[in-house]
Amino acid sequence: MSQALHPMLNIAIKAARAAGAIINRASLDLDLLRINTKGPNDFVSEVDQAAEQVIIETLLQAYPGHGILAEESGREHGARNSEYVWIIDPLDGTTNFIHGFPVYAVSIALAHRGVVQQAVVYDPTRNDLFYATKGRGAYLNDRRLRVSKRTRMQDALIGTGFPFRRGDNFKRYLKMFEEVMQQCAGLRRPGAAALDLCYVAAGYYDAFFETGLNPWDVAAGSLIITEAGGLIGNFTGESDYLFQREVVAGTPRIFGQLVQTLAPYSRVIKADETEGAQSAPADLPTPEQALADSLKAEPAAAAEPTPKKGPVRIRKGDASAPAAPTAAAAPAAPATPPGEDAPF
């Protein structure tokens, strides 16, 4: 890595690689794994827990006054009232991992006063390190990342994630899936949202959408996408996606077109979730508690696209926002992330 990285990003990379080493060792003998279920089709292995432990130990050794929000342990570690909160998924794609399907990753993000500032997603099977510092661009290993230049839905390859928990509304998802599938060049579902978001940043996908995600699934990937010139939001294009359990990301033009398709499905999916659906750890703060101080998503740098059907919640004061991009409009100039030429 030739760039001089931010010290906090360096610590996150150290933690991610330590977790990746644990995951890679365990992958050599999956038959010995102890696996528990958090719910139907929702697994946690001793590897998730060991990887999370080494990440937290590494981060708190360097920054003992920081807060922690982690998938397996919630907020039981770290300082509760810190302006800095590390958001951790120690093994995104556990189901893939325990089956030997090599698509999974470690995801670590650092939010300061509610804005994600540092992000690392590490793919241990390929030794691929995606990372970003706010304002300094996004990288895969030593290569600068840019979202793709495609502007038409019919040319777009789009990633997604299928619902899999009891209580998910499968019929509604299939309608959404069918609608998107008929508009694009192809849909893919590898099964690790953190990597899916990085694939948008790298230009492998042109967009991605999924429901039922938690903050630790998307926090790191969200910064990597925006620093690569892409956009991310909820199904109506707004920036409050971390706790909304729905996310869409993509190139600026494809994002706008996909939001028009997905907006009618916004929030109704969340309302469909029942007690059988996966819940966050018991000590995870409510959105009101957490977002007020430390976990608000950074606003997207685009106007809210207007859906072709269904209601869309419009925030007060947004009346001056420019019109959404459409398939018929002229292609927008590629977005340039902040700090394109900033020295490291």
mmCIF file of C-alpha atoms in Angstrom:
data_model
loop_
_atom_site.group_PDB
_atom_site.id
_atom_site.type_symbol
_atom_site.label_atom_id
_atom_site.label_comp_id
_atom_site.label_asym_id
_atom_site.label_seq_id
_atom_site.Cartn_x
_atom_site.Cartn_y
_atom_site.Cartn_z
ATOM 1 C CA MET A 1 0.000 0.000 0.000
ATOM 2 C CA SER A 2 1.761 3.103 -1.226
ATOM 3 C CA GLN A 3 -0.585 5.706 0.250
ATOM 4 C CA ALA A 4 -0.010 7.193 3.676
ATOM 5 C CA LEU A 5 -3.206 6.121 5.411
ATOM 6 C CA HIS A 6 -5.066 7.831 8.225
ATOM 7 C CA PRO A 7 -3.957 6.361 11.605
ATOM 8 C CA MET A 8 -7.497 5.268 12.475
ATOM 9 C CA LEU A 9 -7.857 3.573 9.091
ATOM 10 C CA ASN A 10 -4.564 1.783 9.687
ATOM 11 C CA ILE A 11 -5.889 0.386 12.966
ATOM 12 C CA ALA A 12 -9.103 -0.731 11.246
ATOM 13 C CA ILE A 13 -7.064 -2.505 8.559
ATOM 14 C CA LYS A 14 -4.953 -4.204 11.242
ATOM 15 C CA ALA A 15 -8.141 -5.395 12.984
ATOM 16 C CA ALA A 16 -9.719 -6.598 9.729
ATOM 17 C CA ARG A 17 -6.646 -8.585 8.720
ATOM 18 C CA ALA A 18 -6.440 -10.190 12.187
ATOM 19 C CA ALA A 19 -10.075 -11.255 11.884
ATOM 20 C CA GLY A 20 -9.445 -12.476 8.336
ATOM 21 C CA ALA A 21 -6.604 -14.706 9.551
ATOM 22 C CA ILE A 22 -8.958 -16.346 12.063
ATOM 23 C CA ILE A 23 -11.578 -16.851 9.346
ATOM 24 C CA ASN A 24 -9.090 -18.330 6.884
ATOM 25 C CA ARG A 25 -7.730 -20.797 9.455
ATOM 26 C CA ALA A 26 -11.235 -21.933 10.335
ATOM 27 C CA SER A 27 -12.162 -22.343 6.660
ATOM 28 C CA LEU A 28 -9.603 -25.136 6.363
ATOM 29 C CA ASP A 29 -11.676 -27.446 8.565
ATOM 30 C CA LEU A 30 -15.319 -26.410 8.539
ATOM 31 C CA ASP A 31 -16.434 -29.770 9.964
ATOM 32 C CA LEU A 32 -15.033 -28.752 13.351
ATOM 33 C CA LEU A 33 -17.045 -25.532 13.568
ATOM 34 C CA ARG A 34 -19.589 -25.034 16.342
ATOM 35 C CA ILE A 35 -22.618 -23.306 14.849
ATOM 36 C CA ASN A 36 -25.638 -21.821 16.596
ATOM 37 C CA THR A 37 -28.773 -20.256 15.159
ATOM 38 C CA LYS A 38 -29.994 -16.761 15.958
ATOM 39 C CA GLY A 39 -33.180 -17.560 14.081
ATOM 40 C CA PRO A 40 -34.364 -19.678 11.140
ATOM 41 C CA ASN A 41 -31.710 -19.566 8.402
ATOM 42 C CA ASP A 42 -29.707 -17.100 10.501
ATOM 43 C CA PHE A 43 -26.460 -18.558 11.795
ATOM 44 C CA VAL A 44 -23.623 -17.518 14.053
ATOM 45 C CA SER A 45 -20.445 -19.557 14.374
ATOM 46 C CA GLU A 46 -17.641 -19.514 16.895
ATOM 47 C CA VAL A 47 -15.629 -17.904 14.100
ATOM 48 C CA ASP A 48 -17.957 -14.872 14.048
ATOM 49 C CA GLN A 49 -17.434 -14.506 17.786
ATOM 50 C CA ALA A 50 -13.653 -14.996 17.716
ATOM 51 C CA ALA A 51 -13.264 -12.578 14.811
ATOM 52 C CA GLU A 52 -15.390 -9.962 16.557
ATOM 53 C CA GLN A 53 -13.375 -10.351 19.749
ATOM 54 C CA VAL A 54 -10.033 -9.742 18.023
ATOM 55 C CA ILE A 55 -11.436 -6.737 16.160
ATOM 56 C CA ILE A 56 -12.761 -5.144 19.347
ATOM 57 C CA GLU A 57 -9.546 -5.846 21.246
ATOM 58 C CA THR A 58 -7.454 -4.299 18.473
ATOM 59 C CA LEU A 59 -9.613 -1.185 18.213
ATOM 60 C CA LEU A 60 -9.964 -0.558 21.948
ATOM 61 C CA GLN A 61 -6.273 -1.147 22.583
ATOM 62 C CA ALA A 62 -5.571 1.760 20.227
ATOM 63 C CA TYR A 63 -8.628 3.870 21.121
ATOM 64 C CA PRO A 64 -9.965 2.869 24.567
ATOM 65 C CA GLY A 65 -12.332 5.842 24.690
ATOM 66 C CA HIS A 66 -14.224 4.925 21.535
ATOM 67 C CA GLY A 67 -17.648 3.313 21.322
ATOM 68 C CA ILE A 68 -18.415 -0.036 19.696
ATOM 69 C CA LEU A 69 -21.516 -1.251 17.831
ATOM 70 C CA ALA A 70 -20.972 -4.883 16.785
ATOM 71 C CA GLU A 71 -23.258 -7.522 15.318
ATOM 72 C CA GLU A 72 -22.733 -10.236 17.936
ATOM 73 C CA SER A 73 -22.207 -8.143 21.085
ATOM 74 C CA GLY A 74 -24.196 -4.980 20.393
ATOM 75 C CA ARG A 75 -22.861 -2.062 22.459
ATOM 76 C CA GLU A 76 -21.580 -3.975 25.471
ATOM 77 C CA HIS A 77 -17.961 -3.025 24.689
ATOM 78 C CA GLY A 78 -16.342 0.386 24.488
ATOM 79 C CA ALA A 79 -17.471 3.779 25.737
ATOM 80 C CA ARG A 80 -21.196 4.433 25.601
ATOM 81 C CA ASN A 81 -21.067 8.184 25.059
ATOM 82 C CA SER A 82 -18.112 8.619 22.738
ATOM 83 C CA GLU A 83 -18.379 10.768 19.623
ATOM 84 C CA TYR A 84 -16.481 7.960 17.869
ATOM 85 C CA VAL A 85 -18.344 4.697 17.239
ATOM 86 C CA TRP A 86 -16.867 1.671 15.461
ATOM 87 C CA ILE A 87 -19.532 -0.300 13.555
ATOM 88 C CA ILE A 88 -18.450 -3.909 13.077
ATOM 89 C CA ASP A 89 -19.589 -6.996 11.204
ATOM 90 C CA PRO A 90 -16.926 -9.623 11.924
ATOM 91 C CA LEU A 91 -18.129 -12.056 9.252
ATOM 92 C CA ASP A 92 -20.669 -10.855 6.731
ATOM 93 C CA GLY A 93 -21.841 -13.913 4.829
ATOM 94 C CA THR A 94 -21.784 -16.491 7.632
ATOM 95 C CA THR A 95 -24.117 -18.845 5.761
ATOM 96 C CA ASN A 96 -21.745 -18.814 2.782
ATOM 97 C CA PHE A 97 -18.778 -19.399 5.088
ATOM 98 C CA ILE A 98 -20.187 -22.442 6.881
ATOM 99 C CA HIS A 99 -21.029 -24.022 3.520
ATOM 100 C CA GLY A 100 -17.572 -23.367 2.111
ATOM 101 C CA PHE A 101 -18.897 -20.892 -0.461
ATOM 102 C CA PRO A 102 -16.065 -18.337 -0.682
ATOM 103 C CA VAL A 103 -18.019 -15.071 -0.595
ATOM 104 C CA TYR A 104 -17.791 -13.382 2.801
ATOM 105 C CA ALA A 105 -15.994 -10.452 4.364
ATOM 106 C CA VAL A 106 -15.035 -8.481 7.458
ATOM 107 C CA SER A 107 -16.641 -5.025 7.656
ATOM 108 C CA ILE A 108 -15.425 -2.216 9.936
ATOM 109 C CA ALA A 109 -16.512 1.441 9.881
ATOM 110 C CA LEU A 110 -15.786 4.390 12.153
ATOM 111 C CA ALA A 111 -18.451 7.071 12.599
ATOM 112 C CA HIS A 112 -17.632 10.432 14.189
ATOM 113 C CA ARG A 113 -20.613 12.497 15.308
ATOM 114 C CA GLY A 114 -22.848 10.395 13.110
ATOM 115 C CA VAL A 115 -20.799 10.569 9.895
ATOM 116 C CA VAL A 116 -18.809 7.564 8.684
ATOM 117 C CA GLN A 117 -15.188 8.704 8.365
ATOM 118 C CA GLN A 118 -13.206 5.464 7.895
ATOM 119 C CA ALA A 119 -14.216 2.197 6.235
ATOM 120 C CA VAL A 120 -12.643 -1.197 5.631
ATOM 121 C CA VAL A 121 -14.132 -4.280 3.985
ATOM 122 C CA TYR A 122 -11.712 -7.203 3.819
ATOM 123 C CA ASP A 123 -12.289 -10.311 1.696
ATOM 124 C CA PRO A 124 -9.995 -12.938 3.275
ATOM 125 C CA THR A 125 -10.436 -15.552 0.547
ATOM 126 C CA ARG A 126 -8.980 -13.232 -2.106
ATOM 127 C CA ASN A 127 -6.877 -11.042 0.198
ATOM 128 C CA ASP A 128 -8.783 -8.077 -1.222
ATOM 129 C CA LEU A 129 -8.876 -4.952 0.932
ATOM 130 C CA PHE A 130 -11.460 -2.292 0.133
ATOM 131 C CA TYR A 131 -10.987 0.895 2.132
ATOM 132 C CA ALA A 132 -11.832 4.582 2.243
ATOM 133 C CA THR A 133 -11.258 7.710 4.289
ATOM 134 C CA LYS A 134 -13.831 10.456 3.933
ATOM 135 C CA GLY A 135 -12.654 12.973 1.377
ATOM 136 C CA ARG A 136 -9.698 10.870 0.204
ATOM 137 C CA GLY A 137 -11.291 8.439 -2.228
ATOM 138 C CA ALA A 138 -11.899 4.697 -2.153
ATOM 139 C CA TYR A 139 -9.407 1.963 -2.956
ATOM 140 C CA LEU A 140 -9.111 -1.744 -3.606
ATOM 141 C CA ASN A 141 -5.616 -2.644 -2.451
ATOM 142 C CA ASP A 142 -3.592 0.047 -4.301
ATOM 143 C CA ARG A 143 -6.115 0.744 -7.053
ATOM 144 C CA ARG A 144 -8.364 3.795 -6.962
ATOM 145 C CA LEU A 145 -12.038 2.821 -7.269
ATOM 146 C CA ARG A 146 -14.640 4.477 -9.480
ATOM 147 C CA VAL A 147 -18.213 3.428 -10.049
ATOM 148 C CA SER A 148 -19.078 2.345 -13.571
ATOM 149 C CA LYS A 149 -20.008 4.822 -16.304
ATOM 150 C CA ARG A 150 -23.166 3.015 -17.371
ATOM 151 C CA THR A 151 -26.252 5.199 -17.463
ATOM 152 C CA ARG A 152 -29.045 2.926 -18.786
ATOM 153 C CA MET A 153 -30.911 0.358 -16.726
ATOM 154 C CA GLN A 154 -31.080 -2.036 -19.668
ATOM 155 C CA ASP A 155 -27.262 -2.220 -19.616
ATOM 156 C CA ALA A 156 -26.919 -2.523 -15.848
ATOM 157 C CA LEU A 157 -25.804 -5.512 -13.803
ATOM 158 C CA ILE A 158 -27.492 -5.219 -10.408
ATOM 159 C CA GLY A 159 -26.763 -7.004 -7.138
ATOM 160 C CA THR A 160 -29.407 -7.896 -4.581
ATOM 161 C CA GLY A 161 -30.058 -10.023 -1.528
ATOM 162 C CA PHE A 162 -32.980 -12.383 -1.129
ATOM 163 C CA PRO A 163 -35.183 -12.384 1.977
ATOM 164 C CA PHE A 164 -34.512 -15.472 4.055
ATOM 165 C CA ARG A 165 -36.000 -14.993 7.519
ATOM 166 C CA ARG A 166 -39.365 -16.155 8.803
ATOM 167 C CA GLY A 167 -41.663 -13.162 8.610
ATOM 168 C CA ASP A 168 -40.148 -11.674 5.482
ATOM 169 C CA ASN A 169 -42.695 -10.900 2.783
ATOM 170 C CA PHE A 170 -41.455 -13.154 -0.005
ATOM 171 C CA LYS A 171 -44.344 -12.425 -2.366
ATOM 172 C CA ARG A 172 -43.746 -8.697 -2.257
ATOM 173 C CA TYR A 173 -40.018 -9.213 -2.806
ATOM 174 C CA LEU A 174 -40.717 -11.394 -5.839
ATOM 175 C CA LYS A 175 -42.819 -8.606 -7.354
ATOM 176 C CA MET A 176 -39.983 -6.169 -6.782
ATOM 177 C CA PHE A 177 -37.471 -8.689 -8.124
ATOM 178 C CA GLU A 178 -39.573 -9.280 -11.241
ATOM 179 C CA GLU A 179 -39.913 -5.575 -11.938
ATOM 180 C CA VAL A 180 -36.175 -4.881 -11.617
ATOM 181 C CA MET A 181 -35.235 -8.041 -13.511
ATOM 182 C CA GLN A 182 -37.204 -6.960 -16.581
ATOM 183 C CA GLN A 183 -35.477 -3.565 -16.650
ATOM 184 C CA CYS A 184 -31.805 -4.551 -16.321
ATOM 185 C CA ALA A 185 -29.174 -6.725 -17.970
ATOM 186 C CA GLY A 186 -28.932 -9.143 -15.046
ATOM 187 C CA LEU A 187 -29.348 -9.681 -11.312
ATOM 188 C CA ARG A 188 -26.837 -11.334 -8.968
ATOM 189 C CA ARG A 189 -27.083 -12.547 -5.365
ATOM 190 C CA PRO A 190 -23.736 -13.698 -3.896
ATOM 191 C CA GLY A 191 -24.884 -13.340 -0.284
ATOM 192 C CA ALA A 192 -22.596 -10.821 1.491
ATOM 193 C CA ALA A 193 -23.956 -7.273 1.458
ATOM 194 C CA ALA A 194 -20.695 -5.622 2.550
ATOM 195 C CA LEU A 195 -18.941 -7.068 -0.503
ATOM 196 C CA ASP A 196 -21.912 -6.273 -2.737
ATOM 197 C CA LEU A 197 -21.586 -2.603 -1.859
ATOM 198 C CA CYS A 198 -17.863 -2.686 -2.591
ATOM 199 C CA TYR A 199 -18.613 -4.293 -5.945
ATOM 200 C CA VAL A 200 -20.724 -1.252 -6.828
ATOM 201 C CA ALA A 201 -17.805 0.996 -5.861
ATOM 202 C CA ALA A 202 -15.452 -1.085 -8.008
ATOM 203 C CA GLY A 203 -17.779 -0.966 -11.018
ATOM 204 C CA TYR A 204 -18.456 -4.730 -11.019
ATOM 205 C CA TYR A 205 -22.136 -3.953 -10.411
ATOM 206 C CA ASP A 206 -23.906 -0.824 -11.557
ATOM 207 C CA ALA A 207 -26.282 -0.892 -8.579
ATOM 208 C CA PHE A 208 -27.363 -2.915 -5.548
ATOM 209 C CA PHE A 209 -30.525 -3.148 -3.450
ATOM 210 C CA GLU A 210 -31.611 -5.198 -0.449
ATOM 211 C CA THR A 211 -34.048 -5.196 2.454
ATOM 212 C CA GLY A 212 -33.628 -6.363 6.033
ATOM 213 C CA LEU A 213 -30.066 -5.095 6.488
ATOM 214 C CA ASN A 214 -28.575 -3.804 9.743
ATOM 215 C CA PRO A 215 -26.159 -0.890 10.293
ATOM 216 C CA TRP A 216 -23.106 -3.151 10.464
ATOM 217 C CA ASP A 217 -23.983 -4.610 7.043
ATOM 218 C CA VAL A 218 -23.862 -1.275 5.233
ATOM 219 C CA ALA A 219 -21.867 1.310 7.229
ATOM 220 C CA ALA A 220 -18.427 0.612 5.733
ATOM 221 C CA GLY A 221 -19.697 -0.047 2.220
ATOM 222 C CA SER A 222 -21.670 3.201 2.209
ATOM 223 C CA LEU A 223 -18.525 5.337 2.534
ATOM 224 C CA ILE A 224 -16.617 3.241 0.006
ATOM 225 C CA ILE A 225 -19.420 3.784 -2.526
ATOM 226 C CA THR A 226 -19.710 7.540 -2.047
ATOM 227 C CA GLU A 227 -15.932 7.979 -2.169
ATOM 228 C CA ALA A 228 -15.971 6.084 -5.486
ATOM 229 C CA GLY A 229 -18.482 8.544 -6.937
ATOM 230 C CA GLY A 230 -21.662 6.543 -6.296
ATOM 231 C CA LEU A 231 -24.858 7.246 -4.368
ATOM 232 C CA ILE A 232 -26.571 5.333 -1.567
ATOM 233 C CA GLY A 233 -29.931 5.791 0.150
ATOM 234 C CA ASN A 234 -33.150 4.109 1.119
ATOM 235 C CA PHE A 235 -35.763 3.063 -1.432
ATOM 236 C CA THR A 236 -37.048 6.639 -1.769
ATOM 237 C CA GLY A 237 -33.552 8.024 -2.273
ATOM 238 C CA GLU A 238 -33.239 9.571 1.182
ATOM 239 C CA SER A 239 -30.189 9.281 3.401
ATOM 240 C CA ASP A 240 -31.736 7.644 6.491
ATOM 241 C CA TYR A 241 -31.044 4.072 5.409
ATOM 242 C CA LEU A 242 -28.877 2.765 8.284
ATOM 243 C CA PHE A 243 -31.853 1.799 10.440
ATOM 244 C CA GLN A 244 -34.539 1.613 7.750
ATOM 245 C CA ARG A 245 -33.702 -1.987 6.780
ATOM 246 C CA GLU A 246 -33.654 -1.072 3.089
ATOM 247 C CA VAL A 247 -30.825 0.200 0.938
ATOM 248 C CA VAL A 248 -30.166 1.011 -2.696
ATOM 249 C CA ALA A 249 -26.809 2.093 -4.118
ATOM 250 C CA GLY A 250 -25.439 2.689 -7.559
ATOM 251 C CA THR A 251 -23.935 4.958 -10.156
ATOM 252 C CA PRO A 252 -25.658 8.374 -10.068
ATOM 253 C CA ARG A 253 -27.831 7.694 -13.109
ATOM 254 C CA ILE A 254 -28.706 4.055 -12.359
ATOM 255 C CA PHE A 255 -29.407 4.972 -8.721
ATOM 256 C CA GLY A 256 -32.050 7.473 -9.827
ATOM 257 C CA GLN A 257 -33.746 5.027 -12.166
ATOM 258 C CA LEU A 258 -33.705 2.186 -9.643
ATOM 259 C CA VAL A 259 -35.177 4.396 -6.907
ATOM 260 C CA GLN A 260 -38.131 5.134 -9.178
ATOM 261 C CA THR A 261 -38.820 1.397 -9.350
ATOM 262 C CA LEU A 262 -38.234 0.653 -5.660
ATOM 263 C CA ALA A 263 -39.924 3.657 -4.034
ATOM 264 C CA PRO A 264 -43.409 2.071 -3.981
ATOM 265 C CA TYR A 265 -41.960 -0.814 -1.945
ATOM 266 C CA SER A 266 -40.390 1.457 0.698
ATOM 267 C CA ARG A 267 -41.227 0.968 4.390
ATOM 268 C CA VAL A 268 -44.052 -1.490 3.680
ATOM 269 C CA ILE A 269 -41.370 -4.165 3.801
ATOM 270 C CA LYS A 270 -40.342 -3.027 7.250
ATOM 271 C CA ALA A 271 -43.978 -3.096 8.358
ATOM 272 C CA ASP A 272 -44.249 -6.706 7.210
ATOM 273 C CA GLU A 273 -41.527 -7.896 9.570
ATOM 274 C CA THR A 274 -42.847 -10.010 12.420
ATOM 275 C CA GLU A 275 -41.460 -11.291 15.660
ATOM 276 C CA GLY A 276 -39.954 -14.157 13.694
ATOM 277 C CA ALA A 277 -37.665 -11.822 11.782
ATOM 278 C CA GLN A 278 -34.121 -11.227 12.922
ATOM 279 C CA SER A 279 -33.868 -8.586 15.600
ATOM 280 C CA ALA A 280 -30.884 -6.520 16.617
ATOM 281 C CA PRO A 281 -29.078 -7.312 19.885
ATOM 282 C CA ALA A 282 -31.105 -6.446 22.979
ATOM 283 C CA ASP A 283 -28.800 -3.612 23.930
ATOM 284 C CA LEU A 284 -28.729 -2.057 20.469
ATOM 285 C CA PRO A 285 -30.011 1.506 20.879
ATOM 286 C CA THR A 286 -33.215 2.513 19.187
ATOM 287 C CA PRO A 287 -32.812 4.567 16.021
ATOM 288 C CA GLU A 288 -33.903 7.661 17.923
ATOM 289 C CA GLN A 289 -31.295 7.102 20.629
ATOM 290 C CA ALA A 290 -28.413 6.092 18.394
ATOM 291 C CA LEU A 291 -29.003 8.300 15.401
ATOM 292 C CA ALA A 292 -29.346 11.386 17.565
ATOM 293 C CA ASP A 293 -25.764 11.128 18.756
ATOM 294 C CA SER A 294 -23.614 8.886 16.650
ATOM 295 C CA LEU A 295 -25.097 6.864 13.834
ATOM 296 C CA LYS A 296 -26.943 9.116 11.440
ATOM 297 C CA ALA A 297 -26.072 8.323 7.869
ATOM 298 C CA GLU A 298 -24.318 10.996 5.877
ATOM 299 C CA PRO A 299 -26.767 12.698 3.501
ATOM 300 C CA ALA A 300 -26.606 11.453 -0.069
ATOM 301 C CA ALA A 301 -25.274 13.917 -2.587
ATOM 302 C CA ALA A 302 -28.245 13.665 -4.906
ATOM 303 C CA ALA A 303 -31.824 14.787 -5.222
ATOM 304 C CA GLU A 304 -34.571 12.442 -4.206
ATOM 305 C CA PRO A 305 -35.910 10.802 -7.372
ATOM 306 C CA THR A 306 -39.669 10.920 -7.788
ATOM 307 C CA PRO A 307 -41.238 7.456 -8.087
ATOM 308 C CA LYS A 308 -43.539 6.637 -10.918
ATOM 309 C CA LYS A 309 -46.134 5.316 -8.476
ATOM 310 C CA GLY A 310 -46.814 5.154 -4.768
ATOM 311 C CA PRO A 311 -46.339 7.758 -2.029
ATOM 312 C CA VAL A 312 -42.949 9.171 -1.217
ATOM 313 C CA ARG A 313 -42.183 10.949 2.059
ATOM 314 C CA ILE A 314 -40.688 14.339 1.295
ATOM 315 C CA ARG A 315 -38.654 16.075 3.951
ATOM 316 C CA LYS A 316 -39.487 19.636 4.888
ATOM 317 C CA GLY A 317 -37.215 22.097 3.175
ATOM 318 C CA ASP A 318 -36.515 19.845 0.179
ATOM 319 C CA ALA A 319 -38.754 21.774 -2.194
ATOM 320 C CA SER A 320 -35.768 23.287 -3.916
ATOM 321 C CA ALA A 321 -34.169 19.936 -4.770
ATOM 322 C CA PRO A 322 -33.563 19.436 -8.506
ATOM 323 C CA ALA A 323 -35.536 16.905 -10.478
ATOM 324 C CA ALA A 324 -34.523 13.261 -10.349
ATOM 325 C CA PRO A 325 -32.549 11.721 -13.179
ATOM 326 C CA THR A 326 -34.572 9.627 -15.586
ATOM 327 C CA ALA A 327 -33.739 7.093 -18.247
ATOM 328 C CA ALA A 328 -34.549 9.587 -20.990
ATOM 329 C CA ALA A 329 -32.446 12.428 -19.611
ATOM 330 C CA ALA A 330 -28.986 13.201 -20.901
ATOM 331 C CA PRO A 331 -26.251 11.326 -19.052
ATOM 332 C CA ALA A 332 -24.948 13.133 -16.007
ATOM 333 C CA ALA A 333 -21.267 13.866 -15.723
ATOM 334 C CA PRO A 334 -19.496 11.307 -13.530
ATOM 335 C CA ALA A 335 -19.459 12.368 -9.906
ATOM 336 C CA THR A 336 -16.051 13.197 -8.489
ATOM 337 C CA PRO A 337 -15.575 12.173 -4.888
ATOM 338 C CA PRO A 338 -14.182 14.757 -2.487
ATOM 339 C CA GLY A 339 -10.431 14.974 -2.315
ATOM 340 C CA GLU A 340 -9.704 13.515 -5.763
ATOM 341 C CA ASP A 341 -6.371 15.275 -5.798
ATOM 342 C CA ALA A 342 -5.876 15.595 -2.061
ATOM 343 C CA PRO A 343 -2.489 14.344 -0.865
ATOM 344 C CA PHE A 344 -2.404 11.534 1.672
#
